[in-house]
PDB file of C-alpha atoms in Angstrom:
ATOM      1  CA  GLY Y   1    -145.220 -57.598  19.394  1.00 33.00           C
ATOM      2  CA  TYR Y   2    -143.678 -55.111  16.121  1.00 36.00           C
ATOM      3  CA  GLU Y   3    -146.544 -55.140  13.510  1.00 39.00           C
ATOM      4  CA  THR Y   4    -144.254 -54.591  10.130  1.00 39.00           C
ATOM      5  CA  THR Y   5    -145.172 -53.070   6.719  1.00 40.00           C
ATOM      6  CA  GLU Y   6    -143.098 -51.698   3.742  1.00 40.00           C
ATOM      7  CA  LYS Y   7    -143.540 -47.997   2.202  1.00 39.00           C
ATOM      8  CA  ILE Y   8    -141.199 -48.911  -0.922  1.00 37.00           C
ATOM      9  CA  CYS Y   9    -140.156 -46.319  -3.723  1.00 35.00           C
ATOM     10  CA  ARG Y  10    -141.305 -48.533  -6.344  1.00 35.00           C
ATOM     11  CA  ASP Y  11    -140.249 -46.860  -9.453  1.00 38.00           C
ATOM     12  CA  SER Y  12    -136.545 -45.641  -7.900  1.00 41.00           C
ATOM     13  CA  HIS Y  13    -134.082 -44.421 -10.748  1.00 43.00           C
ATOM     14  CA  MET Y  14    -130.675 -45.943 -10.330  1.00 42.00           C
ATOM     15  CA  GLU Y  15    -128.978 -42.251 -10.043  1.00 44.00           C
ATOM     16  CA  LYS Y  16    -130.200 -42.037  -6.725  1.00 45.00           C
ATOM     17  CA  SER Y  17    -130.383 -43.991  -3.836  1.00 42.00           C
ATOM     18  CA  THR Y  18    -133.103 -45.512  -1.885  1.00 44.00           C
ATOM     19  CA  ILE Y  19    -134.727 -45.882   1.132  1.00 45.00           C
ATOM     20  CA  VAL Y  20    -136.866 -48.423   2.384  1.00 47.00           C
ATOM     21  CA  ARG Y  21    -138.445 -47.781   5.624  1.00 47.00           C
ATOM     22  CA  CYS Y  22    -140.601 -50.069   7.660  1.00 50.00           C
ATOM     23  CA  ASN Y  23    -143.330 -48.841  10.248  1.00 48.00           C
ATOM     24  CA  LEU Y  24    -142.924 -50.429  13.875  1.00 45.00           C
ATOM     25  CA  SER Y  25    -145.924 -50.117  15.721  1.00 45.00           C
ATOM     26  CA  LYS Y  26    -146.161 -50.545  19.946  1.00 43.00           C
ATOM     27  CA  ALA Y  27    -142.142 -49.850  19.930  1.00 43.00           C
ATOM     28  CA  SER Y  28    -140.634 -48.353  23.197  1.00 39.00           C
ATOM     29  CA  LYS Y  29    -139.381 -44.584  23.089  1.00 40.00           C
ATOM     30  CA  GLU Y  30    -135.386 -45.918  23.249  1.00 42.00           C
ATOM     31  CA  GLU Y  31    -136.093 -47.622  20.030  1.00 43.00           C
ATOM     32  CA  ILE Y  32    -137.628 -45.002  18.018  1.00 45.00           C
ATOM     33  CA  VAL Y  33    -135.809 -43.895  14.780  1.00 59.00           C
ATOM     34  CA  GLU Y  34    -138.092 -41.098  13.695  1.00 64.00           C
ATOM     35  CA  GLU Y  35    -141.694 -40.784  14.692  1.00 63.00           C
ATOM     36  CA  GLU Y  36    -144.549 -40.826  12.143  1.00 67.00           C
ATOM     37  CA  PRO Y  37    -147.709 -38.472  12.502  1.00 71.00           C
ATOM     38  CA  ASP Y  38    -149.830 -41.366  13.231  1.00 70.00           C
ATOM     39  CA  GLY Y  39    -147.582 -42.282  16.143  1.00 63.00           C
ATOM     40  CA  SER Y  40    -145.780 -45.609  14.545  1.00 62.00           C
ATOM     41  CA  THR Y  41    -142.165 -45.701  14.130  1.00 62.00           C
ATOM     42  CA  ILE Y  42    -139.972 -46.089  11.110  1.00 68.00           C
ATOM     43  CA  ALA Y  43    -136.306 -47.045  10.380  1.00 68.00           C
ATOM     44  CA  LYS Y  44    -134.519 -46.300   7.582  1.00 69.00           C
ATOM     45  CA  VAL Y  45    -132.392 -48.765   5.365  1.00 70.00           C
ATOM     46  CA  THR Y  46    -130.121 -46.977   2.479  1.00 71.00           C
ATOM     47  CA  ILE Y  47    -129.292 -48.894  -0.231  1.00 73.00           C
ATOM     48  CA  ASP Y  48    -126.897 -47.014  -2.829  1.00 74.00           C
ATOM     49  CA  ASP Y  49    -125.341 -48.437  -6.243  1.00 78.00           C
ATOM     50  CA  LEU Y  50    -128.537 -50.382  -7.015  1.00 81.00           C
ATOM     51  CA  ILE Y  51    -128.439 -51.829 -10.702  1.00 86.00           C
ATOM     52  CA  ASN Y  52    -131.173 -52.449 -13.162  1.00 90.00           C
ATOM     53  CA  LYS Y  53    -133.626 -55.480 -11.910  1.00 89.00           C
ATOM     54  CA  THR Y  54    -135.861 -56.073  -8.993  1.00 89.00           C
ATOM     55  CA  TYR Y  55    -135.147 -56.738  -5.560  1.00 85.00           C
ATOM     56  CA  SER Y  56    -137.258 -58.775  -3.153  1.00 84.00           C
ATOM     57  CA  ILE Y  57    -137.323 -56.939   0.304  1.00 82.00           C
ATOM     58  CA  SER Y  58    -137.907 -57.916   3.684  1.00 79.00           C
ATOM     59  CA  ALA Y  59    -137.977 -56.883   6.975  1.00 77.00           C
ATOM     60  CA  SER Y  60    -137.384 -58.757  10.405  1.00 76.00           C
ATOM     61  CA  PHE Y  61    -137.325 -58.281  14.020  1.00 73.00           C
ATOM     62  CA  ALA Y  62    -135.702 -60.785  16.168  1.00 75.00           C
ATOM     63  CA  GLY Y  63    -137.533 -59.976  19.445  1.00 74.00           C
ATOM     64  CA  ASP Y  64    -136.216 -59.077  22.667  1.00 75.00           C
ATOM     65  CA  VAL Y  65    -137.003 -59.021  26.375  1.00 79.00           C
ATOM     66  CA  ASN Y  66    -140.378 -56.877  25.625  1.00 77.00           C
ATOM     67  CA  PHE Y  67    -141.145 -58.002  22.326  1.00 75.00           C
ATOM     68  CA  THR Y  68    -141.812 -61.048  20.176  1.00 81.00           C
ATOM     69  CA  GLY Y  69    -140.354 -61.411  16.971  1.00 79.00           C
ATOM     70  CA  SER Y  70    -141.542 -60.660  14.123  1.00 81.00           C
ATOM     71  CA  ALA Y  71    -141.340 -60.082  10.060  1.00 83.00           C
ATOM     72  CA  SER Y  72    -142.849 -58.895   7.036  1.00 82.00           C
ATOM     73  CA  ALA Y  73    -144.237 -60.011   3.974  1.00 88.00           C
ATOM     74  CA  VAL Y  74    -141.765 -59.968   1.105  1.00 87.00           C
ATOM     75  CA  LYS Y  75    -142.190 -56.564  -0.970  1.00 87.00           C
ATOM     76  CA  LYS Y  76    -140.457 -55.715  -4.618  1.00 88.00           C
ATOM     77  CA  LEU Y  77    -138.437 -53.034  -5.521  1.00 85.00           C
ATOM     78  CA  ALA Y  78    -138.051 -52.786  -9.376  1.00 89.00           C
ATOM     79  CA  VAL Y  79    -135.071 -50.374 -10.366  1.00 89.00           C
ATOM     80  CA  ASN Y  80    -135.345 -49.172 -13.478  1.00 93.00           C
ATOM     81  CA  LYS Y  81    -132.900 -47.567 -15.869  1.00 94.00           C
ATOM     82  CA  ILE Y  82    -133.155 -44.027 -16.540  1.00 94.00           C
ATOM     83  CA  PRO Y  83    -135.184 -42.553 -19.602  1.00 96.00           C
ATOM     84  CA  THR Y  84    -133.013 -40.471 -21.890  1.00 96.00           C
ATOM     85  CA  ASN Y  85    -134.178 -38.325 -24.549  1.00 97.00           C
ATOM     86  CA  LEU Y  86    -131.863 -37.062 -27.794  1.00 97.00           C
ATOM     87  CA  THR Y  87    -131.940 -34.242 -29.575  1.00 98.00           C
ATOM     88  CA  VAL Y  88    -130.216 -32.733 -32.948  1.00 98.00           C
ATOM     89  CA  THR Y  89    -130.279 -29.465 -34.560  1.00 98.00           C
ATOM     90  CA  LEU Y  90    -128.642 -27.908 -37.324  1.00 98.00           C
ATOM     91  CA  SER Y  91    -126.776 -24.830 -37.387  1.00 97.00           C
ATOM     92  CA  GLU Y  92    -127.360 -24.218 -40.686  1.00 97.00           C
ATOM     93  CA  ALA Y  93    -130.012 -26.442 -42.746  1.00 97.00           C
ATOM     94  CA  VAL Y  94    -129.613 -25.038 -46.193  1.00 97.00           C
ATOM     95  CA  ILE Y  95    -125.566 -25.094 -47.656  1.00 97.00           C
ATOM     96  CA  ARG Y  96    -123.900 -25.089 -50.665  1.00 96.00           C
ATOM     97  CA  VAL Y  97    -121.291 -27.517 -51.446  1.00 96.00           C
ATOM     98  CA  ASP Y  98    -118.656 -25.716 -50.360  1.00 95.00           C
ATOM     99  CA  GLY Y  99    -120.107 -24.724 -46.918  1.00 96.00           C
ATOM    100  CA  THR Y 100    -120.727 -26.185 -43.535  1.00 97.00           C
ATOM    101  CA  SER Y 101    -123.072 -27.171 -41.195  1.00 97.00           C
ATOM    102  CA  VAL Y 102    -122.600 -27.981 -37.572  1.00 98.00           C
ATOM    103  CA  VAL Y 103    -124.956 -31.162 -36.202  1.00 98.00           C
ATOM    104  CA  ASN Y 104    -125.692 -30.180 -32.478  1.00 98.00           C
ATOM    105  CA  ILE Y 105    -126.272 -33.127 -30.130  1.00 98.00           C
ATOM    106  CA  LYS Y 106    -127.870 -32.972 -27.219  1.00 98.00           C
ATOM    107  CA  LEU Y 107    -128.853 -35.852 -24.547  1.00 97.00           C
ATOM    108  CA  ASN Y 108    -131.108 -34.756 -21.442  1.00 96.00           C
ATOM    109  CA  GLN Y 109    -128.921 -36.639 -18.985  1.00 94.00           C
ATOM    110  CA  LYS Y 110    -125.604 -34.397 -18.213  1.00 95.00           C
ATOM    111  CA  ILE Y 111    -123.228 -37.675 -18.821  1.00 95.00           C
ATOM    112  CA  ASN Y 112    -120.067 -38.300 -20.669  1.00 96.00           C
ATOM    113  CA  ALA Y 113    -121.012 -40.997 -23.575  1.00 96.00           C
ATOM    114  CA  THR Y 114    -120.622 -41.706 -27.056  1.00 97.00           C
ATOM    115  CA  VAL Y 115    -123.429 -41.672 -29.851  1.00 98.00           C
ATOM    116  CA  THR Y 116    -123.654 -42.597 -33.207  1.00 98.00           C
ATOM    117  CA  VAL Y 117    -124.911 -39.718 -35.593  1.00 98.00           C
ATOM    118  CA  LYS Y 118    -126.574 -41.202 -39.374  1.00 98.00           C
ATOM    119  CA  VAL Y 119    -125.810 -38.687 -42.171  1.00 97.00           C
ATOM    120  CA  ASN Y 120    -127.899 -40.171 -44.926  1.00 96.00           C
ATOM    121  CA  GLY Y 121    -126.984 -43.689 -44.003  1.00 94.00           C
ATOM    122  CA  LYS Y 122    -123.248 -42.892 -43.046  1.00 97.00           C
ATOM    123  CA  GLU Y 123    -122.146 -43.427 -39.328  1.00 98.00           C
ATOM    124  CA  TYR Y 124    -120.464 -40.933 -37.711  1.00 98.00           C
ATOM    125  CA  THR Y 125    -119.294 -41.678 -34.133  1.00 98.00           C
ATOM    126  CA  VAL Y 126    -119.657 -38.807 -31.692  1.00 98.00           C
ATOM    127  CA  SER Y 127    -118.522 -38.425 -27.745  1.00 98.00           C
ATOM    128  CA  LEU Y 128    -120.477 -36.476 -25.745  1.00 98.00           C
ATOM    129  CA  THR Y 129    -119.147 -34.241 -22.633  1.00 97.00           C
ATOM    130  CA  LYS Y 130    -122.111 -33.491 -20.440  1.00 97.00           C
ATOM    131  CA  GLY Y 131    -124.646 -34.158 -22.474  1.00 97.00           C
ATOM    132  CA  GLU Y 132    -123.484 -32.410 -25.408  1.00 98.00           C
ATOM    133  CA  GLY Y 133    -121.880 -32.775 -28.293  1.00 98.00           C
ATOM    134  CA  SER Y 134    -121.276 -31.964 -32.608  1.00 98.00           C
ATOM    135  CA  LEU Y 135    -120.112 -32.741 -35.891  1.00 98.00           C
ATOM    136  CA  THR Y 136    -118.811 -30.467 -38.245  1.00 98.00           C
ATOM    137  CA  LEU Y 137    -120.138 -31.767 -41.965  1.00 97.00           C
ATOM    138  CA  SER Y 138    -118.284 -30.438 -45.225  1.00 96.00           C
ATOM    139  CA  ASP Y 139    -117.401 -31.484 -48.659  1.00 95.00           C
ATOM    140  CA  LEU Y 140    -120.559 -32.661 -48.742  1.00 96.00           C
ATOM    141  CA  ALA Y 141    -121.987 -33.579 -52.831  1.00 96.00           C
ATOM    142  CA  ASN Y 142    -125.177 -31.720 -53.735  1.00 97.00           C
ATOM    143  CA  ALA Y 143    -128.005 -33.563 -52.099  1.00 97.00           C
ATOM    144  CA  THR Y 144    -130.575 -33.767 -49.275  1.00 98.00           C
ATOM    145  CA  TYR Y 145    -129.281 -35.273 -46.143  1.00 98.00           C
ATOM    146  CA  THR Y 146    -131.488 -36.710 -43.473  1.00 98.00           C
ATOM    147  CA  ILE Y 147    -129.279 -36.910 -40.167  1.00 98.00           C
ATOM    148  CA  ASN Y 148    -130.358 -38.261 -36.822  1.00 98.00           C
ATOM    149  CA  ALA Y 149    -128.344 -39.937 -33.470  1.00 98.00           C
ATOM    150  CA  THR Y 150    -128.770 -42.955 -31.852  1.00 98.00           C
ATOM    151  CA  PHE Y 151    -127.637 -43.180 -27.950  1.00 98.00           C
ATOM    152  CA  ALA Y 152    -127.200 -47.313 -27.001  1.00 97.00           C
ATOM    153  CA  GLU Y 153    -128.918 -48.631 -24.011  1.00 96.00           C
ATOM    154  CA  THR Y 154    -126.526 -48.950 -21.498  1.00 94.00           C
ATOM    155  CA  ASP Y 155    -126.114 -50.779 -17.743  1.00 91.00           C
ATOM    156  CA  LYS Y 156    -127.833 -47.423 -16.734  1.00 92.00           C
ATOM    157  CA  TYR Y 157    -129.427 -45.660 -19.284  1.00 95.00           C
ATOM    158  CA  LEU Y 158    -132.124 -46.342 -21.321  1.00 96.00           C
ATOM    159  CA  GLY Y 159    -131.228 -45.627 -25.320  1.00 97.00           C
ATOM    160  CA  ASN Y 160    -133.010 -43.301 -27.573  1.00 97.00           C
ATOM    161  CA  THR Y 161    -132.688 -42.007 -30.890  1.00 97.00           C
ATOM    162  CA  SER Y 162    -133.556 -38.455 -32.046  1.00 97.00           C
ATOM    163  CA  ASN Y 163    -135.762 -36.716 -34.122  1.00 98.00           C
ATOM    164  CA  THR Y 164    -134.527 -36.477 -37.748  1.00 98.00           C
ATOM    165  CA  VAL Y 165    -133.106 -33.777 -39.286  1.00 98.00           C
ATOM    166  CA  THR Y 166    -132.718 -32.335 -43.228  1.00 98.00           C
ATOM    167  CA  LEU Y 167    -129.483 -30.814 -44.488  1.00 98.00           C
ATOM    168  CA  LYS Y 168    -130.005 -29.360 -48.241  1.00 98.00           C
ATOM    169  CA  VAL Y 169    -126.619 -28.823 -50.108  1.00 97.00           C
ATOM    170  CA  ASN Y 170    -126.847 -26.528 -53.338  1.00 96.00           C
ATOM    171  CA  LYS Y 171    -124.302 -26.180 -55.962  1.00 95.00           C
ATOM    172  CA  ILE Y 172    -122.580 -23.266 -56.205  1.00 92.00           C
ATOM    173  CA  SER Y 173    -124.591 -20.858 -58.537  1.00 88.00           C
ATOM    174  CA  THR Y 174    -122.653 -19.432 -61.696  1.00 87.00           C
ATOM    175  CA  SER Y 175    -123.038 -16.688 -64.013  1.00 85.00           C
ATOM    176  CA  VAL Y 176    -121.967 -16.334 -67.552  1.00 83.00           C
ATOM    177  CA  ASP Y 177    -121.537 -13.148 -69.475  1.00 83.00           C
ATOM    178  CA  VAL Y 178    -120.859 -12.360 -72.673  1.00 80.00           C
ATOM    179  CA  SER Y 179    -119.794  -9.200 -74.517  1.00 82.00           C
ATOM    180  CA  VAL Y 180    -119.093  -8.271 -77.665  1.00 80.00           C
ATOM    181  CA  ASP Y 181    -117.940  -5.544 -79.833  1.00 80.00           C
ATOM    182  CA  SER Y 182    -120.652  -4.213 -82.380  1.00 81.00           C
ATOM    183  CA  PRO Y 183    -120.898  -3.305 -84.688  1.00 84.00           C
ATOM    184  CA  ILE Y 184    -118.215  -4.468 -86.868  1.00 82.00           C
ATOM    185  CA  VAL Y 185    -117.574  -4.182 -90.470  1.00 82.00           C
ATOM    186  CA  VAL Y 186    -117.705  -7.181 -93.232  1.00 85.00           C
ATOM    187  CA  GLY Y 187    -114.651  -8.617 -92.881  1.00 82.00           C
ATOM    188  CA  ASP Y 188    -113.240  -7.940 -89.621  1.00 82.00           C
ATOM    189  CA  ASP Y 189    -112.602 -10.338 -87.070  1.00 81.00           C
ATOM    190  CA  ALA Y 190    -115.772 -10.856 -84.368  1.00 77.00           C
ATOM    191  CA  ILE Y 191    -114.329 -10.820 -80.876  1.00 78.00           C
ATOM    192  CA  PHE Y 192    -116.547 -11.981 -78.239  1.00 74.00           C
ATOM    193  CA  LYS Y 193    -115.553 -11.776 -74.382  1.00 76.00           C
ATOM    194  CA  VAL Y 194    -116.610 -14.443 -71.776  1.00 72.00           C
TER     195      VAL Y 194
END
């Protein structure tokens, strides 16, 4: 009869199809799907659009005039969510209160999604196109700001929080100059120009 064993990719990610292979021994040449170097044969089944869960997989052969039927043991196939990595960078790490800095956000998956960017606790929603997006910061008060981004977990992707970057916003520097007409004589008005 047929002896079956499964070779299963246990850490499949949902973006790809999963191929389940069953080794079949003692098959006639007419029934061979693919022959292995050791002479055993393989039947392949492609399963698309798997979701995040664990599947039970088994194979069976009903038998025919030459071979008795058989069934494999049940194997488990775990389909994991796709890991993500989110990073943020600044176009400028130090600006003045009248300046701007762009927060650049990059997700390692080239997907369209949204992320939440926190600037000293204030939240902004930023759209990513093919894994990239940006947020322009302006009109900020004199302070030091911590900035990071969060990608929320979905049905296909694991969530991730980015690195934290620091933006320093300085006051605009000023200068005061005084000029005076000197010397003057007693009784004259003193004139100062600022």
